[in-house]
PDB file of C-alpha atoms in Angstrom:
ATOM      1  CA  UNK A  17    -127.472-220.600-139.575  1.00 64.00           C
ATOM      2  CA  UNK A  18    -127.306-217.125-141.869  1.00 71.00           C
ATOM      3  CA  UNK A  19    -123.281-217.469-141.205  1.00 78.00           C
ATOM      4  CA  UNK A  20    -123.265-221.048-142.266  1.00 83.00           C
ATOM      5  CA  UNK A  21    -125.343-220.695-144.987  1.00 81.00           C
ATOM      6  CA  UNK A  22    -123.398-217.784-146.651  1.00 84.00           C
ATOM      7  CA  UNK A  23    -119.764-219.474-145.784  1.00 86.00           C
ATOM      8  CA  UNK A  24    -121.145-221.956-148.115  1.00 86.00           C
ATOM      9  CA  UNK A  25    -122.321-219.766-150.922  1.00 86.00           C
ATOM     10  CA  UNK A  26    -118.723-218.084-150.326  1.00 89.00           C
ATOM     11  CA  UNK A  27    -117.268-221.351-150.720  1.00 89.00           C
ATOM     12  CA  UNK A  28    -118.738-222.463-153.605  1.00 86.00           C
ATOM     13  CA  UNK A  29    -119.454-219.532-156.279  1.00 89.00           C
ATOM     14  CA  UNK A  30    -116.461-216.578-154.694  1.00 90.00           C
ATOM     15  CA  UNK A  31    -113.438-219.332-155.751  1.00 91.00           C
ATOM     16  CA  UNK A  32    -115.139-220.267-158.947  1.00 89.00           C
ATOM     17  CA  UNK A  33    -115.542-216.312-159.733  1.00 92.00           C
ATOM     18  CA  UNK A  34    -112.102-215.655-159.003  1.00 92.00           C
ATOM     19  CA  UNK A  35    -110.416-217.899-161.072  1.00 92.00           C
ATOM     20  CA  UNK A  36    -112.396-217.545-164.066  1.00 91.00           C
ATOM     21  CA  UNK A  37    -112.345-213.922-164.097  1.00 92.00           C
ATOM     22  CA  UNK A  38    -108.355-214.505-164.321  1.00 93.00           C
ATOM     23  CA  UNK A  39    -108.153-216.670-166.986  1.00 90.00           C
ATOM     24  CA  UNK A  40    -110.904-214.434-168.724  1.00 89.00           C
ATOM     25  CA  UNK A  41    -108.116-211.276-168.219  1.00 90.00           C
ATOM     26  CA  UNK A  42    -105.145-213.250-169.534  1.00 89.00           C
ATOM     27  CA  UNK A  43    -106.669-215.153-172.797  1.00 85.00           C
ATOM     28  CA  UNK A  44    -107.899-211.773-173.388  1.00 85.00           C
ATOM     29  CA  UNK A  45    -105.316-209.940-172.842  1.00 86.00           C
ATOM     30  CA  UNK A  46    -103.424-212.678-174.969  1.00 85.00           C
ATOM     31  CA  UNK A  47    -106.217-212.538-178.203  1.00 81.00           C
ATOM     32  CA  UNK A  48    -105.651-208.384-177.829  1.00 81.00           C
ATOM     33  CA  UNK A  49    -101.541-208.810-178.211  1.00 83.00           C
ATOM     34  CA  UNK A  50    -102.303-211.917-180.959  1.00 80.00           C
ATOM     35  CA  UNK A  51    -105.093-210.880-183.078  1.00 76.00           C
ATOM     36  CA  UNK A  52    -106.417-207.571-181.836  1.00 70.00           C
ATOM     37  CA  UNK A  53    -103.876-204.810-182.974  1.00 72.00           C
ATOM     38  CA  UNK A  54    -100.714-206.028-180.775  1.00 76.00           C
ATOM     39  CA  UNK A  55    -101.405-204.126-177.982  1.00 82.00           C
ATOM     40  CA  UNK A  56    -103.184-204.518-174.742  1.00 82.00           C
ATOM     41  CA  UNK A  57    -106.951-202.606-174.523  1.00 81.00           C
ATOM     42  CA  UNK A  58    -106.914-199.117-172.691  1.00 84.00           C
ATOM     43  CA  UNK A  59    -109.351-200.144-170.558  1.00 85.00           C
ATOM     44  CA  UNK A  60    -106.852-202.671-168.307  1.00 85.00           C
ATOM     45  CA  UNK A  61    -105.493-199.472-167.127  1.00 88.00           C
ATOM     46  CA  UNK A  62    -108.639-198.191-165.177  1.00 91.00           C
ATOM     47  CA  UNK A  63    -109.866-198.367-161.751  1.00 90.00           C
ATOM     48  CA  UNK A  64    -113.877-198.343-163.166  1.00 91.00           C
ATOM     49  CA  UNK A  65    -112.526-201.874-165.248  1.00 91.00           C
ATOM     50  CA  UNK A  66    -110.933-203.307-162.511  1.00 93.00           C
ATOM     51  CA  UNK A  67    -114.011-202.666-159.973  1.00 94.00           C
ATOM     52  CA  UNK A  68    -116.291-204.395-162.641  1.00 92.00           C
ATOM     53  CA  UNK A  69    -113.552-207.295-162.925  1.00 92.00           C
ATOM     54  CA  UNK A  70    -114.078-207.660-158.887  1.00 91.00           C
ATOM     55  CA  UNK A  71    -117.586-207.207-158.481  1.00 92.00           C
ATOM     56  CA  UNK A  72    -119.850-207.311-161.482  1.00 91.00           C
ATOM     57  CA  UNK A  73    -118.499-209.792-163.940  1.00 89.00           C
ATOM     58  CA  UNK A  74    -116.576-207.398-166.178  1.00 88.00           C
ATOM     59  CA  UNK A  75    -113.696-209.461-167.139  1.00 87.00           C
ATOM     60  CA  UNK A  76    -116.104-211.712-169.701  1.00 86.00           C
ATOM     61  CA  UNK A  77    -119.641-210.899-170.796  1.00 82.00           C
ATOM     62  CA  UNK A  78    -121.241-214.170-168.545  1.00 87.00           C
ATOM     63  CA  UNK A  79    -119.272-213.412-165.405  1.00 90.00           C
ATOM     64  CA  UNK A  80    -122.144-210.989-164.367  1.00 91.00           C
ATOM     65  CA  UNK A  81    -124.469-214.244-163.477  1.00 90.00           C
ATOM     66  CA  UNK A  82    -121.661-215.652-160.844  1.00 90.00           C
ATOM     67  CA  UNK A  83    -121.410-212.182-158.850  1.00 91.00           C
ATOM     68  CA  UNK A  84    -125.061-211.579-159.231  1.00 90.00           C
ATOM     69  CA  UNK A  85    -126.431-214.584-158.332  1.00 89.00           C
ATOM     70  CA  UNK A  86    -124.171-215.172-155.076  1.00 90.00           C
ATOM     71  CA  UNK A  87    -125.652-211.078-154.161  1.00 89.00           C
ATOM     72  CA  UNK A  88    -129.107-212.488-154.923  1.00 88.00           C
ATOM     73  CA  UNK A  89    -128.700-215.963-152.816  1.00 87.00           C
ATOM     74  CA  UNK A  90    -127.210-213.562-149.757  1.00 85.00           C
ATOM     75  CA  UNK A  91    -130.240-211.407-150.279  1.00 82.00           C
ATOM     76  CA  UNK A  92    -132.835-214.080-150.239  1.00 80.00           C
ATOM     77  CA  UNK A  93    -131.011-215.938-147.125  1.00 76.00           C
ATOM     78  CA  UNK A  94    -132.168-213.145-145.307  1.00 69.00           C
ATOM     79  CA  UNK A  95    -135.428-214.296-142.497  1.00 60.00           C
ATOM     80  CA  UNK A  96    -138.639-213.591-144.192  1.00 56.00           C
ATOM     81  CA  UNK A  97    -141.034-213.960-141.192  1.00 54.00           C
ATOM     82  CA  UNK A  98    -143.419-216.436-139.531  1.00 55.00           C
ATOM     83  CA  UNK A  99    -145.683-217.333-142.286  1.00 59.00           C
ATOM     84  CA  UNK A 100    -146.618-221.392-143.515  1.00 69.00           C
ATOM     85  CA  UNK A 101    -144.990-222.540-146.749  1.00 74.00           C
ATOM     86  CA  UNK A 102    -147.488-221.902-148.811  1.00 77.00           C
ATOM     87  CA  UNK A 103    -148.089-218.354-147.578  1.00 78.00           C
ATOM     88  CA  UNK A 104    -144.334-217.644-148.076  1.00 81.00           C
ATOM     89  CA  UNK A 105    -144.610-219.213-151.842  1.00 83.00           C
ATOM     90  CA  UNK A 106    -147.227-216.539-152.364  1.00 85.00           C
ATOM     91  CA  UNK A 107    -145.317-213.695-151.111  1.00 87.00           C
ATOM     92  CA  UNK A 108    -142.101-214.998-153.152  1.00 88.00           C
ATOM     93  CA  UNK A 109    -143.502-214.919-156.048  1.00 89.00           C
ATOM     94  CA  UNK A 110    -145.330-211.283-155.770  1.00 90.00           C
ATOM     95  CA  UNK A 111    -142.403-210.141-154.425  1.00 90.00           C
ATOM     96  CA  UNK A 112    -140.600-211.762-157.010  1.00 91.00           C
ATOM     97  CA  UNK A 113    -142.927-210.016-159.950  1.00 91.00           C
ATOM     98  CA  UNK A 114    -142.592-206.532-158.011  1.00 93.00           C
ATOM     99  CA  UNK A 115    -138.743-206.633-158.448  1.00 93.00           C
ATOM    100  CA  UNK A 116    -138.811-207.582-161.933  1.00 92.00           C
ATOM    101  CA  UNK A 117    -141.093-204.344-162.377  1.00 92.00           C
ATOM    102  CA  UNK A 118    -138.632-202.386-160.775  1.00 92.00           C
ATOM    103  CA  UNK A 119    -135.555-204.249-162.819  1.00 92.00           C
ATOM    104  CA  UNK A 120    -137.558-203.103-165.982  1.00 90.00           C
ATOM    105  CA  UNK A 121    -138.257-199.279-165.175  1.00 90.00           C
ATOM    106  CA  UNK A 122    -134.492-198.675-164.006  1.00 89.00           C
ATOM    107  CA  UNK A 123    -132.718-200.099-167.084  1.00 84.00           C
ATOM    108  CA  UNK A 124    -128.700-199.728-167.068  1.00 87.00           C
ATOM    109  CA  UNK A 125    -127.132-202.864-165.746  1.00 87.00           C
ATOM    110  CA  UNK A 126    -128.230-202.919-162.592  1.00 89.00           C
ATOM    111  CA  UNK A 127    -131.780-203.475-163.645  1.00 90.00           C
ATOM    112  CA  UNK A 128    -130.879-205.990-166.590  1.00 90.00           C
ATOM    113  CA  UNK A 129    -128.642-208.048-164.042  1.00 90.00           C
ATOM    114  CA  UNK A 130    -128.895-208.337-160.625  1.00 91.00           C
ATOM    115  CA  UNK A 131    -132.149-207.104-159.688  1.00 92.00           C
ATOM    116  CA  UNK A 132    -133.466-209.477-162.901  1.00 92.00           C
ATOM    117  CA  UNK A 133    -131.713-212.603-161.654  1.00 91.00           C
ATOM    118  CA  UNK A 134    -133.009-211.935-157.863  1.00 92.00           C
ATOM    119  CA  UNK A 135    -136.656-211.275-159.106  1.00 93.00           C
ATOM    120  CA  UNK A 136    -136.471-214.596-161.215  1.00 92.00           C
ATOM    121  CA  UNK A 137    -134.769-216.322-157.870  1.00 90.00           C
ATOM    122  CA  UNK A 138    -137.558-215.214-155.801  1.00 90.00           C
ATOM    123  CA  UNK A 139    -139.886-216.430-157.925  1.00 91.00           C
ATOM    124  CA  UNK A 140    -138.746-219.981-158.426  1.00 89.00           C
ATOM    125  CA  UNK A 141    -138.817-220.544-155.160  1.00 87.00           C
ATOM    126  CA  UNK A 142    -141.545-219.078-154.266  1.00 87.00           C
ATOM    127  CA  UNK A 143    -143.017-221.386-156.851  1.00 87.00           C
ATOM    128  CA  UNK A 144    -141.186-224.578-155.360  1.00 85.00           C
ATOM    129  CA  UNK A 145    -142.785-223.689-152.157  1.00 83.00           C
ATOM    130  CA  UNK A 146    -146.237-223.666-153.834  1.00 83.00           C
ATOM    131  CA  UNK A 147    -145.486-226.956-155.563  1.00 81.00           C
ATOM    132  CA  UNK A 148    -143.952-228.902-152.523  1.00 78.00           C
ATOM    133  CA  UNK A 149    -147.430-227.542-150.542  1.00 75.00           C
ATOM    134  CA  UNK A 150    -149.887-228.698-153.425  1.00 75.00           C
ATOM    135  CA  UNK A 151    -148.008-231.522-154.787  1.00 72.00           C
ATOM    136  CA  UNK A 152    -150.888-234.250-155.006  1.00 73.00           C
ATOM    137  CA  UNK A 153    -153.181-231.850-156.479  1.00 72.00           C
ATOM    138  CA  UNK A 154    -150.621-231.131-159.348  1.00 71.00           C
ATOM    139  CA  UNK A 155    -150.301-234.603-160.419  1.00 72.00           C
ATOM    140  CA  UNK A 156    -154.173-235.057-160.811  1.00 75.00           C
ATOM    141  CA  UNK A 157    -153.411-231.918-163.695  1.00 75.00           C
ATOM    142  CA  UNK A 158    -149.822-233.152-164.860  1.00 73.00           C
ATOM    143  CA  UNK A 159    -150.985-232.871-168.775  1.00 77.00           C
ATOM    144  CA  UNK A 160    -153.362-230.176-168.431  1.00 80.00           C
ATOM    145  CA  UNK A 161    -150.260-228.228-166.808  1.00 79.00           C
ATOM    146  CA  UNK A 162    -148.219-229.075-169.513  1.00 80.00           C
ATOM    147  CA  UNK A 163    -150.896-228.010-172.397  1.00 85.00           C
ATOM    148  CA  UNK A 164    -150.863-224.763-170.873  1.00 84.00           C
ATOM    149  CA  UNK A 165    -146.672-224.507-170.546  1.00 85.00           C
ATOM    150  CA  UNK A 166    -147.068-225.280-174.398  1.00 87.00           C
ATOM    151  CA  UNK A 167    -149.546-222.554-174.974  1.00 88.00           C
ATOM    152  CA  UNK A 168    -147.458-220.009-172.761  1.00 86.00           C
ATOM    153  CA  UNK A 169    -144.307-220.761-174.870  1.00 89.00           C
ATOM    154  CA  UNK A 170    -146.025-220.738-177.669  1.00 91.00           C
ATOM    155  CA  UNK A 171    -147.574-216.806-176.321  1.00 89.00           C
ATOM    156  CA  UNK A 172    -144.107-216.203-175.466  1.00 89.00           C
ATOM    157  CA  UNK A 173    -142.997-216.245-179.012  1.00 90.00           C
ATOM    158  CA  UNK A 174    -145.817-214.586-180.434  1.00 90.00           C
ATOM    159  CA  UNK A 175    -146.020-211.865-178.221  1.00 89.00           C
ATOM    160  CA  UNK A 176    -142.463-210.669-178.918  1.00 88.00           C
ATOM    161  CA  UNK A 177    -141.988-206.898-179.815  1.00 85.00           C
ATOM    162  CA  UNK A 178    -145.286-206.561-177.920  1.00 88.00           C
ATOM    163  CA  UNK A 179    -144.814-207.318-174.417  1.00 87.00           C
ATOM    164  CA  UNK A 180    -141.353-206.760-172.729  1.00 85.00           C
ATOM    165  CA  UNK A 181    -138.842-210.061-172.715  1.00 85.00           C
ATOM    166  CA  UNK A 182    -138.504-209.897-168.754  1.00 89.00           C
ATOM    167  CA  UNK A 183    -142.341-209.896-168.683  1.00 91.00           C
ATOM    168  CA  UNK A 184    -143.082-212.648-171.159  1.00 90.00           C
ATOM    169  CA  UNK A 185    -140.342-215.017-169.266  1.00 90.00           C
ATOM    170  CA  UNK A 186    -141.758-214.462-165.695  1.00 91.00           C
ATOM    171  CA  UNK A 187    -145.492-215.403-166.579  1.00 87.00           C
ATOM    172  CA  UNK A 188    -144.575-218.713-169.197  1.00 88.00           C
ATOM    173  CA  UNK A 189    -141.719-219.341-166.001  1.00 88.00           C
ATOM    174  CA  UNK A 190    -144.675-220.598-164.513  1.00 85.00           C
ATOM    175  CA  UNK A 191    -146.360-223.568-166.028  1.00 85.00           C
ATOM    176  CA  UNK A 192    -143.362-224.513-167.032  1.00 83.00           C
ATOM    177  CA  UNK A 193    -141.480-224.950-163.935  1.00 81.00           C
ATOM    178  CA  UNK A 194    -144.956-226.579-162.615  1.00 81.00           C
ATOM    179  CA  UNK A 195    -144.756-228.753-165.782  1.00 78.00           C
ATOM    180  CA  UNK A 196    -141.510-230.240-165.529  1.00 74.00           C
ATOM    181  CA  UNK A 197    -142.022-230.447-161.460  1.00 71.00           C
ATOM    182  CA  UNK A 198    -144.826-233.049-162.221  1.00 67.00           C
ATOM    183  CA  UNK A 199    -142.826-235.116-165.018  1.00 64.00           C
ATOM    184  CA  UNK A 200    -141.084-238.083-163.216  1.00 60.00           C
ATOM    185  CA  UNK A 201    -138.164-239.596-164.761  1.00 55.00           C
ATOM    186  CA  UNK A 202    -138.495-243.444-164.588  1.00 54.00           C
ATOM    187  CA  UNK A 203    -136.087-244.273-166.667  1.00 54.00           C
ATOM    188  CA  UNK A 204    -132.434-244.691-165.173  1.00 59.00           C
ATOM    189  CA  UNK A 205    -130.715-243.959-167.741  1.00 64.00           C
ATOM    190  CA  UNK A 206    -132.622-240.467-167.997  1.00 64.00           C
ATOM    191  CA  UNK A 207    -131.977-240.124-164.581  1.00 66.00           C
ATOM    192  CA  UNK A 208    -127.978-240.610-165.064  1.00 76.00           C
ATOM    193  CA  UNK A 209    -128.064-238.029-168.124  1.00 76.00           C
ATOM    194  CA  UNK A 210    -129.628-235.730-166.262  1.00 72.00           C
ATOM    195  CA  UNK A 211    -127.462-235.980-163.036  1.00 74.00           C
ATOM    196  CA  UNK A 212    -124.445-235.294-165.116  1.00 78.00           C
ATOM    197  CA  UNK A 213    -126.167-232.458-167.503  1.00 75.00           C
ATOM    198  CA  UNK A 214    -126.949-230.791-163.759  1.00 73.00           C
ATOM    199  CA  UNK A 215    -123.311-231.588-162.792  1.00 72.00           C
ATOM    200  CA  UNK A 216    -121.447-230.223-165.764  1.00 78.00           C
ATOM    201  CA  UNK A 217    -123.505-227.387-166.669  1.00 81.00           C
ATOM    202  CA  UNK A 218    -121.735-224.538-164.621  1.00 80.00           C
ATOM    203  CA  UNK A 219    -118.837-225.812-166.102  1.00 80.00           C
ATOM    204  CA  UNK A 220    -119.977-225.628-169.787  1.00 81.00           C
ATOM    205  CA  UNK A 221    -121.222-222.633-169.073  1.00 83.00           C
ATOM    206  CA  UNK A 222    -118.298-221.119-167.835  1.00 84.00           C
ATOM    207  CA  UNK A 223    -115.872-222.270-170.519  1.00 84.00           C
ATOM    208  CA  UNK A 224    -118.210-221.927-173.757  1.00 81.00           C
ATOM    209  CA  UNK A 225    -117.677-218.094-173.951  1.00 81.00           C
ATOM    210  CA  UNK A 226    -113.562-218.838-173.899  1.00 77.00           C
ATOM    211  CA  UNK A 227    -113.787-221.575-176.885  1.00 80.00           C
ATOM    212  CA  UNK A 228    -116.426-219.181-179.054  1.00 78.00           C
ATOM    213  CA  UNK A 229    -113.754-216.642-178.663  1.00 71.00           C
ATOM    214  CA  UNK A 230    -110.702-218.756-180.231  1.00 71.00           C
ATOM    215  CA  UNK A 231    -112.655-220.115-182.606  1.00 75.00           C
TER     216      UNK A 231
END
């Protein structure tokens, strides 16, 4: 099941990493020679670029989230032991606010990146384990939950300069994942909007960086 399940991540993010991080070298290879001084940048012609280009993103600044998060899904297909679901949601999530500790104290890129993006992927699902296992007890709280999503986002704002980014984000992730969990979407045209928003958005995401740049 492991080998399945990363075949599929393989199959799905590695081809879509590729292929932008080509067209990412050639436009900008193509603004440097059009716009940039005429000449290609120095740093095409080193083996630390072209390591970054293959595994960390480096040929655009948002490539980093498609090699990072594929490391992170491998990483959390892992087996985690013989505990219920709601157990496991528990230990996500602490796990989850450990490694965003540790992502904090180290710094560099390797704390900013990957070992951010894993600590925010344990945590979701260790929250949508805790939500599937107390879902009828949520819904008696739906607006009460949301108040408190409000308040945290509200925190989040006012807090800045005070408490770290990373931090602020992991505890207002909370009620507002919970929040949105508990809103149901009865309306069908909501429902289409949001199916395509979820279906497009890797792709908007991908291309925005390439248009900002021309423009």
């Amino acid at each position: 099941m492991y080998a399945s399940y990363i075949k599929k991540r393989v199959l799905r993010l590695v081809p879509t990493y590729l292929f932008w991080s080509i067209v990412f070298l050639a436009f900008t290879a193509a603004f440097d020679l059009l716009l940039d001084g005429g000449r290609i940048h120095p740093r095409y012609f080193t083996g630390e670029f072209w390591f970054s280009v293959l595994f960390r993103g480096g040929s655009a600044t948002h490539l980093w989230f498609l090699a990072c998060l594929f490391y992170a899904q491998v990483l959390m297909a892992l087996p985690f032991g013989k505990f219920n679901r709601e157990w496991q949601g528990v230990l996500w999530v602490i796990i989850g606010g450990a490694v965003l500790y540790g992502a904090v104290r180290i710094g560099w890129w390797y704390g900013w990146y990957p070992l951010r993006l894993l600590a925010f992927l344990m945590t979701g699902f260790g929250i949508r384990l805790l939500v599937i296992s107390n879902m009828d007890k949520l819904k008696r709280f739906s607006l009460l939950i949301l108040f408190v999503a409000l308040v945290a986002l509200v925190l989040h704002i006012a807090l800045r300069g005070v408490v770290p980014g990373f931090y602020r984000d992991w505890v207002a992730v909370f009620p507002v994942l919970v929040g949105v969990a508990n809103v149901e979407v009865k309306s069908i045209r909501i429902g289409k909007i949001s199916a395509v928003l979820g279906a497009t958005s890797m792709g908007v995401y991908l291309v925005h960086p390439l248009v900002t740049r021309g423009l």
